[in-house]
Amino acid sequence: MLLRKMVRILLLGAPIACGIVLSGGVAASSASRATANPISAQKSTDAPISIKLERHKVVILSGKEILQSAETAKPGDVLEDAATYSNKTSRVLVVPTATVPIPPNTELILNSIKPATAFASTDGVNFFAMPLSIKMMQSNGVELEQPTALSQYRFLRWFPGQLAAKQSLVFSARFKVADGAETTIVKR
């Protein structure tokens, strides 16, 4: 008997973190919590940098890729998350990191990451160059390194450096909704 489960992919409460250093060494930090309806988040207007996270469903119509509303998705659907970091000041900002959570019950599409220089994490703490791997001890005592399943990736992190005055950077990746889920509710 196949165990079926209801899956929820919500960014509600998922941190989107960014450390910011203003030119001249003045430090600031921001974090945003994503909200649903549609799946997007925007940092408050008084911060030197705004962070907007959007989610769309990727659909092929007449041979062309179209980004549609991601209110619901079913197994096999592809979702795209894009985080836009915008410098609202007239100064250069240093953005040491840009982190995007990978939705649960999805599998990262490795070649969809833009920019491709992202590091990945399975725990949100330790980030490594991709592809990730795990060391397994075999019953005969020999250690074997195996690739980590893409469904185990939970966060992507970039190290963008400087963000010019009044400019934006976009970080994005795509995810396939896991097989075995009846329905995925992206929006409440």
mmCIF file with all atom_site columns, C-alpha atoms in Angstrom:
data_model
loop_
_atom_site.group_PDB
_atom_site.id
_atom_site.type_symbol
_atom_site.label_atom_id
_atom_site.label_alt_id
_atom_site.label_comp_id
_atom_site.label_asym_id
_atom_site.label_entity_id
_atom_site.label_seq_id
_atom_site.pdbx_PDB_ins_code
_atom_site.Cartn_x
_atom_site.Cartn_y
_atom_site.Cartn_z
_atom_site.occupancy
_atom_site.B_iso_or_equiv
_atom_site.pdbx_formal_charge
_atom_site.auth_seq_id
_atom_site.auth_comp_id
_atom_site.auth_asym_id
_atom_site.auth_atom_id
_atom_site.pdbx_PDB_model_num
ATOM 1   C CA . MET A 1 1   ? 0.000  0.000  0.000   1.00 0.00 ? 1   MET A CA 1
ATOM 2   C CA . LEU A 1 2   ? 1.366  3.356  -1.024  1.00 0.00 ? 2   LEU A CA 1
ATOM 3   C CA . LEU A 1 3   ? 1.423  5.875  1.770   1.00 0.00 ? 3   LEU A CA 1
ATOM 4   C CA . ARG A 1 4   ? -0.013 9.139  0.514   1.00 0.00 ? 4   ARG A CA 1
ATOM 5   C CA . LYS A 1 5   ? 0.445  12.383 2.331   1.00 0.00 ? 5   LYS A CA 1
ATOM 6   C CA . MET A 1 6   ? -0.670 15.957 2.100   1.00 0.00 ? 6   MET A CA 1
ATOM 7   C CA . VAL A 1 7   ? 2.323  18.196 1.600   1.00 0.00 ? 7   VAL A CA 1
ATOM 8   C CA . ARG A 1 8   ? 2.574  21.867 2.380   1.00 0.00 ? 8   ARG A CA 1
ATOM 9   C CA . ILE A 1 9   ? 5.248  24.019 0.849   1.00 0.00 ? 9   ILE A CA 1
ATOM 10  C CA . LEU A 1 10  ? 5.063  27.282 2.679   1.00 0.00 ? 10  LEU A CA 1
ATOM 11  C CA . LEU A 1 11  ? 7.727  29.874 3.036   1.00 0.00 ? 11  LEU A CA 1
ATOM 12  C CA . LEU A 1 12  ? 5.772  31.294 5.943   1.00 0.00 ? 12  LEU A CA 1
ATOM 13  C CA . GLY A 1 13  ? 8.293  31.704 8.720   1.00 0.00 ? 13  GLY A CA 1
ATOM 14  C CA . ALA A 1 14  ? 11.286 30.594 6.639   1.00 0.00 ? 14  ALA A CA 1
ATOM 15  C CA . PRO A 1 15  ? 14.199 32.975 7.132   1.00 0.00 ? 15  PRO A CA 1
ATOM 16  C CA . ILE A 1 16  ? 15.733 34.744 4.194   1.00 0.00 ? 16  ILE A CA 1
ATOM 17  C CA . ALA A 1 17  ? 18.936 36.105 5.628   1.00 0.00 ? 17  ALA A CA 1
ATOM 18  C CA . CYS A 1 18  ? 21.305 38.781 4.482   1.00 0.00 ? 18  CYS A CA 1
ATOM 19  C CA . GLY A 1 19  ? 24.218 40.434 6.240   1.00 0.00 ? 19  GLY A CA 1
ATOM 20  C CA . ILE A 1 20  ? 24.981 43.937 4.989   1.00 0.00 ? 20  ILE A CA 1
ATOM 21  C CA . VAL A 1 21  ? 28.028 46.145 5.442   1.00 0.00 ? 21  VAL A CA 1
ATOM 22  C CA . LEU A 1 22  ? 27.707 49.730 4.273   1.00 0.00 ? 22  LEU A CA 1
ATOM 23  C CA . SER A 1 23  ? 30.727 51.170 2.477   1.00 0.00 ? 23  SER A CA 1
ATOM 24  C CA . GLY A 1 24  ? 32.930 52.674 5.155   1.00 0.00 ? 24  GLY A CA 1
ATOM 25  C CA . GLY A 1 25  ? 32.519 49.637 7.403   1.00 0.00 ? 25  GLY A CA 1
ATOM 26  C CA . VAL A 1 26  ? 29.199 50.474 9.107   1.00 0.00 ? 26  VAL A CA 1
ATOM 27  C CA . ALA A 1 27  ? 27.449 47.165 9.718   1.00 0.00 ? 27  ALA A CA 1
ATOM 28  C CA . ALA A 1 28  ? 23.769 46.420 9.439   1.00 0.00 ? 28  ALA A CA 1
ATOM 29  C CA . SER A 1 29  ? 21.810 43.225 9.066   1.00 0.00 ? 29  SER A CA 1
ATOM 30  C CA . SER A 1 30  ? 18.424 42.268 7.853   1.00 0.00 ? 30  SER A CA 1
ATOM 31  C CA . ALA A 1 31  ? 16.270 39.208 7.825   1.00 0.00 ? 31  ALA A CA 1
ATOM 32  C CA . SER A 1 32  ? 12.892 38.783 6.301   1.00 0.00 ? 32  SER A CA 1
ATOM 33  C CA . ARG A 1 33  ? 10.135 36.292 6.916   1.00 0.00 ? 33  ARG A CA 1
ATOM 34  C CA . ALA A 1 34  ? 8.274  35.243 3.848   1.00 0.00 ? 34  ALA A CA 1
ATOM 35  C CA . THR A 1 35  ? 4.527  35.469 3.653   1.00 0.00 ? 35  THR A CA 1
ATOM 36  C CA . ALA A 1 36  ? 1.978  33.737 1.490   1.00 0.00 ? 36  ALA A CA 1
ATOM 37  C CA . ASN A 1 37  ? -0.490 35.276 -0.995  1.00 0.00 ? 37  ASN A CA 1
ATOM 38  C CA . PRO A 1 38  ? 1.314  35.128 -3.340  1.00 0.00 ? 38  PRO A CA 1
ATOM 39  C CA . ILE A 1 39  ? 4.450  33.482 -2.047  1.00 0.00 ? 39  ILE A CA 1
ATOM 40  C CA . SER A 1 40  ? 6.622  36.545 -1.752  1.00 0.00 ? 40  SER A CA 1
ATOM 41  C CA . ALA A 1 41  ? 8.410  38.510 0.904   1.00 0.00 ? 41  ALA A CA 1
ATOM 42  C CA . GLN A 1 42  ? 9.659  42.056 1.023   1.00 0.00 ? 42  GLN A CA 1
ATOM 43  C CA . LYS A 1 43  ? 11.901 43.610 3.651   1.00 0.00 ? 43  LYS A CA 1
ATOM 44  C CA . SER A 1 44  ? 10.562 46.731 5.335   1.00 0.00 ? 44  SER A CA 1
ATOM 45  C CA . THR A 1 45  ? 11.063 50.012 3.467   1.00 0.00 ? 45  THR A CA 1
ATOM 46  C CA . ASP A 1 46  ? 13.402 51.604 6.044   1.00 0.00 ? 46  ASP A CA 1
ATOM 47  C CA . ALA A 1 47  ? 16.266 49.121 5.548   1.00 0.00 ? 47  ALA A CA 1
ATOM 48  C CA . PRO A 1 48  ? 19.160 49.961 3.203   1.00 0.00 ? 48  PRO A CA 1
ATOM 49  C CA . ILE A 1 49  ? 18.479 46.777 1.268   1.00 0.00 ? 49  ILE A CA 1
ATOM 50  C CA . SER A 1 50  ? 15.183 45.169 0.328   1.00 0.00 ? 50  SER A CA 1
ATOM 51  C CA . ILE A 1 51  ? 14.815 41.440 -0.099  1.00 0.00 ? 51  ILE A CA 1
ATOM 52  C CA . LYS A 1 52  ? 11.952 40.143 -2.194  1.00 0.00 ? 52  LYS A CA 1
ATOM 53  C CA . LEU A 1 53  ? 11.288 36.410 -2.512  1.00 0.00 ? 53  LEU A CA 1
ATOM 54  C CA . GLU A 1 54  ? 8.887  35.173 -5.178  1.00 0.00 ? 54  GLU A CA 1
ATOM 55  C CA . ARG A 1 55  ? 7.732  31.700 -6.145  1.00 0.00 ? 55  ARG A CA 1
ATOM 56  C CA . HIS A 1 56  ? 6.310  30.697 -9.519  1.00 0.00 ? 56  HIS A CA 1
ATOM 57  C CA . LYS A 1 57  ? 5.313  27.472 -11.203 1.00 0.00 ? 57  LYS A CA 1
ATOM 58  C CA . VAL A 1 58  ? 7.292  26.779 -14.390 1.00 0.00 ? 58  VAL A CA 1
ATOM 59  C CA . VAL A 1 59  ? 5.011  25.604 -17.212 1.00 0.00 ? 59  VAL A CA 1
ATOM 60  C CA . ILE A 1 60  ? 5.764  24.823 -20.865 1.00 0.00 ? 60  ILE A CA 1
ATOM 61  C CA . LEU A 1 61  ? 3.091  26.196 -23.221 1.00 0.00 ? 61  LEU A CA 1
ATOM 62  C CA . SER A 1 62  ? 3.514  25.943 -27.000 1.00 0.00 ? 62  SER A CA 1
ATOM 63  C CA . GLY A 1 63  ? 7.169  25.106 -26.512 1.00 0.00 ? 63  GLY A CA 1
ATOM 64  C CA . LYS A 1 64  ? 7.872  28.205 -24.391 1.00 0.00 ? 64  LYS A CA 1
ATOM 65  C CA . GLU A 1 65  ? 8.603  28.419 -20.688 1.00 0.00 ? 65  GLU A CA 1
ATOM 66  C CA . ILE A 1 66  ? 6.002  30.437 -18.792 1.00 0.00 ? 66  ILE A CA 1
ATOM 67  C CA . LEU A 1 67  ? 6.109  31.439 -15.108 1.00 0.00 ? 67  LEU A CA 1
ATOM 68  C CA . GLN A 1 68  ? 2.644  31.131 -13.584 1.00 0.00 ? 68  GLN A CA 1
ATOM 69  C CA . SER A 1 69  ? 1.090  31.670 -10.192 1.00 0.00 ? 69  SER A CA 1
ATOM 70  C CA . ALA A 1 70  ? 2.216  29.000 -7.759  1.00 0.00 ? 70  ALA A CA 1
ATOM 71  C CA . GLU A 1 71  ? -0.950 28.733 -5.688  1.00 0.00 ? 71  GLU A CA 1
ATOM 72  C CA . THR A 1 72  ? -0.952 24.946 -5.949  1.00 0.00 ? 72  THR A CA 1
ATOM 73  C CA . ALA A 1 73  ? 1.390  22.357 -7.339  1.00 0.00 ? 73  ALA A CA 1
ATOM 74  C CA . LYS A 1 74  ? 1.291  18.606 -7.727  1.00 0.00 ? 74  LYS A CA 1
ATOM 75  C CA . PRO A 1 75  ? 4.040  15.985 -7.842  1.00 0.00 ? 75  PRO A CA 1
ATOM 76  C CA . GLY A 1 76  ? 6.316  16.527 -10.799 1.00 0.00 ? 76  GLY A CA 1
ATOM 77  C CA . ASP A 1 77  ? 5.570  20.257 -11.074 1.00 0.00 ? 77  ASP A CA 1
ATOM 78  C CA . VAL A 1 78  ? 8.569  22.577 -11.168 1.00 0.00 ? 78  VAL A CA 1
ATOM 79  C CA . LEU A 1 79  ? 8.675  25.631 -8.917  1.00 0.00 ? 79  LEU A CA 1
ATOM 80  C CA . GLU A 1 80  ? 11.106 28.533 -9.195  1.00 0.00 ? 80  GLU A CA 1
ATOM 81  C CA . ASP A 1 81  ? 12.113 30.689 -6.241  1.00 0.00 ? 81  ASP A CA 1
ATOM 82  C CA . ALA A 1 82  ? 13.817 34.002 -6.951  1.00 0.00 ? 82  ALA A CA 1
ATOM 83  C CA . ALA A 1 83  ? 15.254 36.295 -4.277  1.00 0.00 ? 83  ALA A CA 1
ATOM 84  C CA . THR A 1 84  ? 15.924 39.861 -5.362  1.00 0.00 ? 84  THR A CA 1
ATOM 85  C CA . TYR A 1 85  ? 18.299 41.898 -3.196  1.00 0.00 ? 85  TYR A CA 1
ATOM 86  C CA . SER A 1 86  ? 17.978 45.625 -3.975  1.00 0.00 ? 86  SER A CA 1
ATOM 87  C CA . ASN A 1 87  ? 20.257 48.374 -2.695  1.00 0.00 ? 87  ASN A CA 1
ATOM 88  C CA . LYS A 1 88  ? 18.021 51.364 -1.947  1.00 0.00 ? 88  LYS A CA 1
ATOM 89  C CA . THR A 1 89  ? 20.872 53.674 -0.993  1.00 0.00 ? 89  THR A CA 1
ATOM 90  C CA . SER A 1 90  ? 23.239 55.894 -2.951  1.00 0.00 ? 90  SER A CA 1
ATOM 91  C CA . ARG A 1 91  ? 26.211 53.972 -1.498  1.00 0.00 ? 91  ARG A CA 1
ATOM 92  C CA . VAL A 1 92  ? 27.856 50.689 -2.341  1.00 0.00 ? 92  VAL A CA 1
ATOM 93  C CA . LEU A 1 93  ? 26.844 47.964 0.109   1.00 0.00 ? 93  LEU A CA 1
ATOM 94  C CA . VAL A 1 94  ? 28.733 44.794 0.890   1.00 0.00 ? 94  VAL A CA 1
ATOM 95  C CA . VAL A 1 95  ? 26.412 41.783 0.948   1.00 0.00 ? 95  VAL A CA 1
ATOM 96  C CA . PRO A 1 96  ? 28.456 38.975 2.517   1.00 0.00 ? 96  PRO A CA 1
ATOM 97  C CA . THR A 1 97  ? 25.768 36.319 2.038   1.00 0.00 ? 97  THR A CA 1
ATOM 98  C CA . ALA A 1 98  ? 22.435 35.728 0.358   1.00 0.00 ? 98  ALA A CA 1
ATOM 99  C CA . THR A 1 99  ? 20.574 32.633 1.580   1.00 0.00 ? 99  THR A CA 1
ATOM 100 C CA . VAL A 1 100 ? 17.464 31.046 0.075   1.00 0.00 ? 100 VAL A CA 1
ATOM 101 C CA . PRO A 1 101 ? 15.611 28.142 1.722   1.00 0.00 ? 101 PRO A CA 1
ATOM 102 C CA . ILE A 1 102 ? 14.765 25.094 -0.377  1.00 0.00 ? 102 ILE A CA 1
ATOM 103 C CA . PRO A 1 103 ? 11.118 24.115 0.135   1.00 0.00 ? 103 PRO A CA 1
ATOM 104 C CA . PRO A 1 104 ? 10.457 20.809 1.918   1.00 0.00 ? 104 PRO A CA 1
ATOM 105 C CA . ASN A 1 105 ? 9.147  17.900 -0.173  1.00 0.00 ? 105 ASN A CA 1
ATOM 106 C CA . THR A 1 106 ? 10.979 19.129 -3.246  1.00 0.00 ? 106 THR A CA 1
ATOM 107 C CA . GLU A 1 107 ? 14.114 18.144 -5.111  1.00 0.00 ? 107 GLU A CA 1
ATOM 108 C CA . LEU A 1 108 ? 16.583 20.802 -6.192  1.00 0.00 ? 108 LEU A CA 1
ATOM 109 C CA . ILE A 1 109 ? 17.223 20.993 -9.945  1.00 0.00 ? 109 ILE A CA 1
ATOM 110 C CA . LEU A 1 110 ? 20.982 21.414 -9.800  1.00 0.00 ? 110 LEU A CA 1
ATOM 111 C CA . ASN A 1 111 ? 21.551 23.073 -13.189 1.00 0.00 ? 111 ASN A CA 1
ATOM 112 C CA . SER A 1 112 ? 18.859 25.711 -12.517 1.00 0.00 ? 112 SER A CA 1
ATOM 113 C CA . ILE A 1 113 ? 20.798 27.633 -9.852  1.00 0.00 ? 113 ILE A CA 1
ATOM 114 C CA . LYS A 1 114 ? 21.570 31.234 -10.836 1.00 0.00 ? 114 LYS A CA 1
ATOM 115 C CA . PRO A 1 115 ? 24.193 32.406 -10.334 1.00 0.00 ? 115 PRO A CA 1
ATOM 116 C CA . ALA A 1 116 ? 25.745 28.947 -10.440 1.00 0.00 ? 116 ALA A CA 1
ATOM 117 C CA . THR A 1 117 ? 28.265 29.857 -7.711  1.00 0.00 ? 117 THR A CA 1
ATOM 118 C CA . ALA A 1 118 ? 25.934 28.899 -4.839  1.00 0.00 ? 118 ALA A CA 1
ATOM 119 C CA . PHE A 1 119 ? 26.919 26.689 -1.937  1.00 0.00 ? 119 PHE A CA 1
ATOM 120 C CA . ALA A 1 120 ? 24.408 24.227 -0.469  1.00 0.00 ? 120 ALA A CA 1
ATOM 121 C CA . SER A 1 121 ? 23.459 22.935 2.963   1.00 0.00 ? 121 SER A CA 1
ATOM 122 C CA . THR A 1 122 ? 21.379 20.110 4.378   1.00 0.00 ? 122 THR A CA 1
ATOM 123 C CA . ASP A 1 123 ? 21.124 21.765 7.817   1.00 0.00 ? 123 ASP A CA 1
ATOM 124 C CA . GLY A 1 124 ? 21.224 25.539 7.251   1.00 0.00 ? 124 GLY A CA 1
ATOM 125 C CA . VAL A 1 125 ? 24.483 25.818 9.213   1.00 0.00 ? 125 VAL A CA 1
ATOM 126 C CA . ASN A 1 126 ? 27.213 24.135 7.177   1.00 0.00 ? 126 ASN A CA 1
ATOM 127 C CA . PHE A 1 127 ? 27.511 25.164 3.518   1.00 0.00 ? 127 PHE A CA 1
ATOM 128 C CA . PHE A 1 128 ? 29.673 23.403 0.931   1.00 0.00 ? 128 PHE A CA 1
ATOM 129 C CA . ALA A 1 129 ? 30.413 23.530 -2.791  1.00 0.00 ? 129 ALA A CA 1
ATOM 130 C CA . MET A 1 130 ? 28.066 21.371 -4.840  1.00 0.00 ? 130 MET A CA 1
ATOM 131 C CA . PRO A 1 131 ? 27.438 18.601 -5.415  1.00 0.00 ? 131 PRO A CA 1
ATOM 132 C CA . LEU A 1 132 ? 27.250 17.609 -1.760  1.00 0.00 ? 132 LEU A CA 1
ATOM 133 C CA . SER A 1 133 ? 28.379 14.172 -0.667  1.00 0.00 ? 133 SER A CA 1
ATOM 134 C CA . ILE A 1 134 ? 28.174 12.032 2.435   1.00 0.00 ? 134 ILE A CA 1
ATOM 135 C CA . LYS A 1 135 ? 30.647 9.492  3.795   1.00 0.00 ? 135 LYS A CA 1
ATOM 136 C CA . MET A 1 136 ? 29.120 6.122  4.608   1.00 0.00 ? 136 MET A CA 1
ATOM 137 C CA . MET A 1 137 ? 30.796 3.284  6.513   1.00 0.00 ? 137 MET A CA 1
ATOM 138 C CA . GLN A 1 138 ? 30.226 -0.069 4.846   1.00 0.00 ? 138 GLN A CA 1
ATOM 139 C CA . SER A 1 139 ? 29.736 -3.253 6.855   1.00 0.00 ? 139 SER A CA 1
ATOM 140 C CA . ASN A 1 140 ? 33.293 -4.306 5.962   1.00 0.00 ? 140 ASN A CA 1
ATOM 141 C CA . GLY A 1 141 ? 34.678 -1.122 7.600   1.00 0.00 ? 141 GLY A CA 1
ATOM 142 C CA . VAL A 1 142 ? 35.535 0.633  4.344   1.00 0.00 ? 142 VAL A CA 1
ATOM 143 C CA . GLU A 1 143 ? 34.417 4.249  4.117   1.00 0.00 ? 143 GLU A CA 1
ATOM 144 C CA . LEU A 1 144 ? 32.573 5.135  0.907   1.00 0.00 ? 144 LEU A CA 1
ATOM 145 C CA . GLU A 1 145 ? 31.680 8.639  -0.283  1.00 0.00 ? 145 GLU A CA 1
ATOM 146 C CA . GLN A 1 146 ? 28.288 8.935  -1.994  1.00 0.00 ? 146 GLN A CA 1
ATOM 147 C CA . PRO A 1 147 ? 26.421 11.909 -3.465  1.00 0.00 ? 147 PRO A CA 1
ATOM 148 C CA . THR A 1 148 ? 23.803 13.485 -1.202  1.00 0.00 ? 148 THR A CA 1
ATOM 149 C CA . ALA A 1 149 ? 20.288 13.164 -2.649  1.00 0.00 ? 149 ALA A CA 1
ATOM 150 C CA . LEU A 1 150 ? 19.081 16.482 -4.098  1.00 0.00 ? 150 LEU A CA 1
ATOM 151 C CA . SER A 1 151 ? 15.923 16.091 -1.983  1.00 0.00 ? 151 SER A CA 1
ATOM 152 C CA . GLN A 1 152 ? 18.138 16.489 1.112   1.00 0.00 ? 152 GLN A CA 1
ATOM 153 C CA . TYR A 1 153 ? 19.411 19.953 0.139   1.00 0.00 ? 153 TYR A CA 1
ATOM 154 C CA . ARG A 1 154 ? 17.641 22.542 2.359   1.00 0.00 ? 154 ARG A CA 1
ATOM 155 C CA . PHE A 1 155 ? 19.399 25.879 1.705   1.00 0.00 ? 155 PHE A CA 1
ATOM 156 C CA . LEU A 1 156 ? 21.403 27.652 -0.976  1.00 0.00 ? 156 LEU A CA 1
ATOM 157 C CA . ARG A 1 157 ? 23.872 30.440 -0.157  1.00 0.00 ? 157 ARG A CA 1
ATOM 158 C CA . TRP A 1 158 ? 25.741 32.855 -2.346  1.00 0.00 ? 158 TRP A CA 1
ATOM 159 C CA . PHE A 1 159 ? 28.579 35.207 -1.450  1.00 0.00 ? 159 PHE A CA 1
ATOM 160 C CA . PRO A 1 160 ? 27.806 38.151 -3.738  1.00 0.00 ? 160 PRO A CA 1
ATOM 161 C CA . GLY A 1 161 ? 30.212 40.789 -2.358  1.00 0.00 ? 161 GLY A CA 1
ATOM 162 C CA . GLN A 1 162 ? 29.377 44.355 -3.367  1.00 0.00 ? 162 GLN A CA 1
ATOM 163 C CA . LEU A 1 163 ? 25.993 45.639 -4.436  1.00 0.00 ? 163 LEU A CA 1
ATOM 164 C CA . ALA A 1 164 ? 26.208 48.955 -6.297  1.00 0.00 ? 164 ALA A CA 1
ATOM 165 C CA . ALA A 1 165 ? 24.025 51.913 -5.364  1.00 0.00 ? 165 ALA A CA 1
ATOM 166 C CA . LYS A 1 166 ? 20.419 51.607 -6.593  1.00 0.00 ? 166 LYS A CA 1
ATOM 167 C CA . GLN A 1 167 ? 21.175 48.182 -8.139  1.00 0.00 ? 167 GLN A CA 1
ATOM 168 C CA . SER A 1 168 ? 19.682 44.710 -7.608  1.00 0.00 ? 168 SER A CA 1
ATOM 169 C CA . LEU A 1 169 ? 20.950 41.139 -7.623  1.00 0.00 ? 169 LEU A CA 1
ATOM 170 C CA . VAL A 1 170 ? 18.711 38.136 -8.308  1.00 0.00 ? 170 VAL A CA 1
ATOM 171 C CA . PHE A 1 171 ? 19.394 34.658 -6.914  1.00 0.00 ? 171 PHE A CA 1
ATOM 172 C CA . SER A 1 172 ? 17.184 31.821 -8.132  1.00 0.00 ? 172 SER A CA 1
ATOM 173 C CA . ALA A 1 173 ? 16.748 28.074 -8.285  1.00 0.00 ? 173 ALA A CA 1
ATOM 174 C CA . ARG A 1 174 ? 14.148 25.567 -9.378  1.00 0.00 ? 174 ARG A CA 1
ATOM 175 C CA . PHE A 1 175 ? 12.690 22.619 -7.496  1.00 0.00 ? 175 PHE A CA 1
ATOM 176 C CA . LYS A 1 176 ? 10.650 19.620 -8.570  1.00 0.00 ? 176 LYS A CA 1
ATOM 177 C CA . VAL A 1 177 ? 7.756  18.712 -6.271  1.00 0.00 ? 177 VAL A CA 1
ATOM 178 C CA . ALA A 1 178 ? 8.412  15.255 -4.814  1.00 0.00 ? 178 ALA A CA 1
ATOM 179 C CA . ASP A 1 179 ? 6.609  12.187 -6.101  1.00 0.00 ? 179 ASP A CA 1
ATOM 180 C CA . GLY A 1 180 ? 4.132  10.580 -3.722  1.00 0.00 ? 180 GLY A CA 1
ATOM 181 C CA . ALA A 1 181 ? 2.434  13.782 -2.610  1.00 0.00 ? 181 ALA A CA 1
ATOM 182 C CA . GLU A 1 182 ? -1.281 14.081 -3.414  1.00 0.00 ? 182 GLU A CA 1
ATOM 183 C CA . THR A 1 183 ? -1.437 17.844 -3.545  1.00 0.00 ? 183 THR A CA 1
ATOM 184 C CA . THR A 1 184 ? 0.944  20.584 -2.624  1.00 0.00 ? 184 THR A CA 1
ATOM 185 C CA . ILE A 1 185 ? -0.561 23.737 -1.243  1.00 0.00 ? 185 ILE A CA 1
ATOM 186 C CA . VAL A 1 186 ? 1.696  26.671 -1.856  1.00 0.00 ? 186 VAL A CA 1
ATOM 187 C CA . LYS A 1 187 ? -0.804 29.343 -0.826  1.00 0.00 ? 187 LYS A CA 1
ATOM 188 C CA . ARG A 1 188 ? -3.366 29.153 1.960   1.00 0.00 ? 188 ARG A CA 1
#
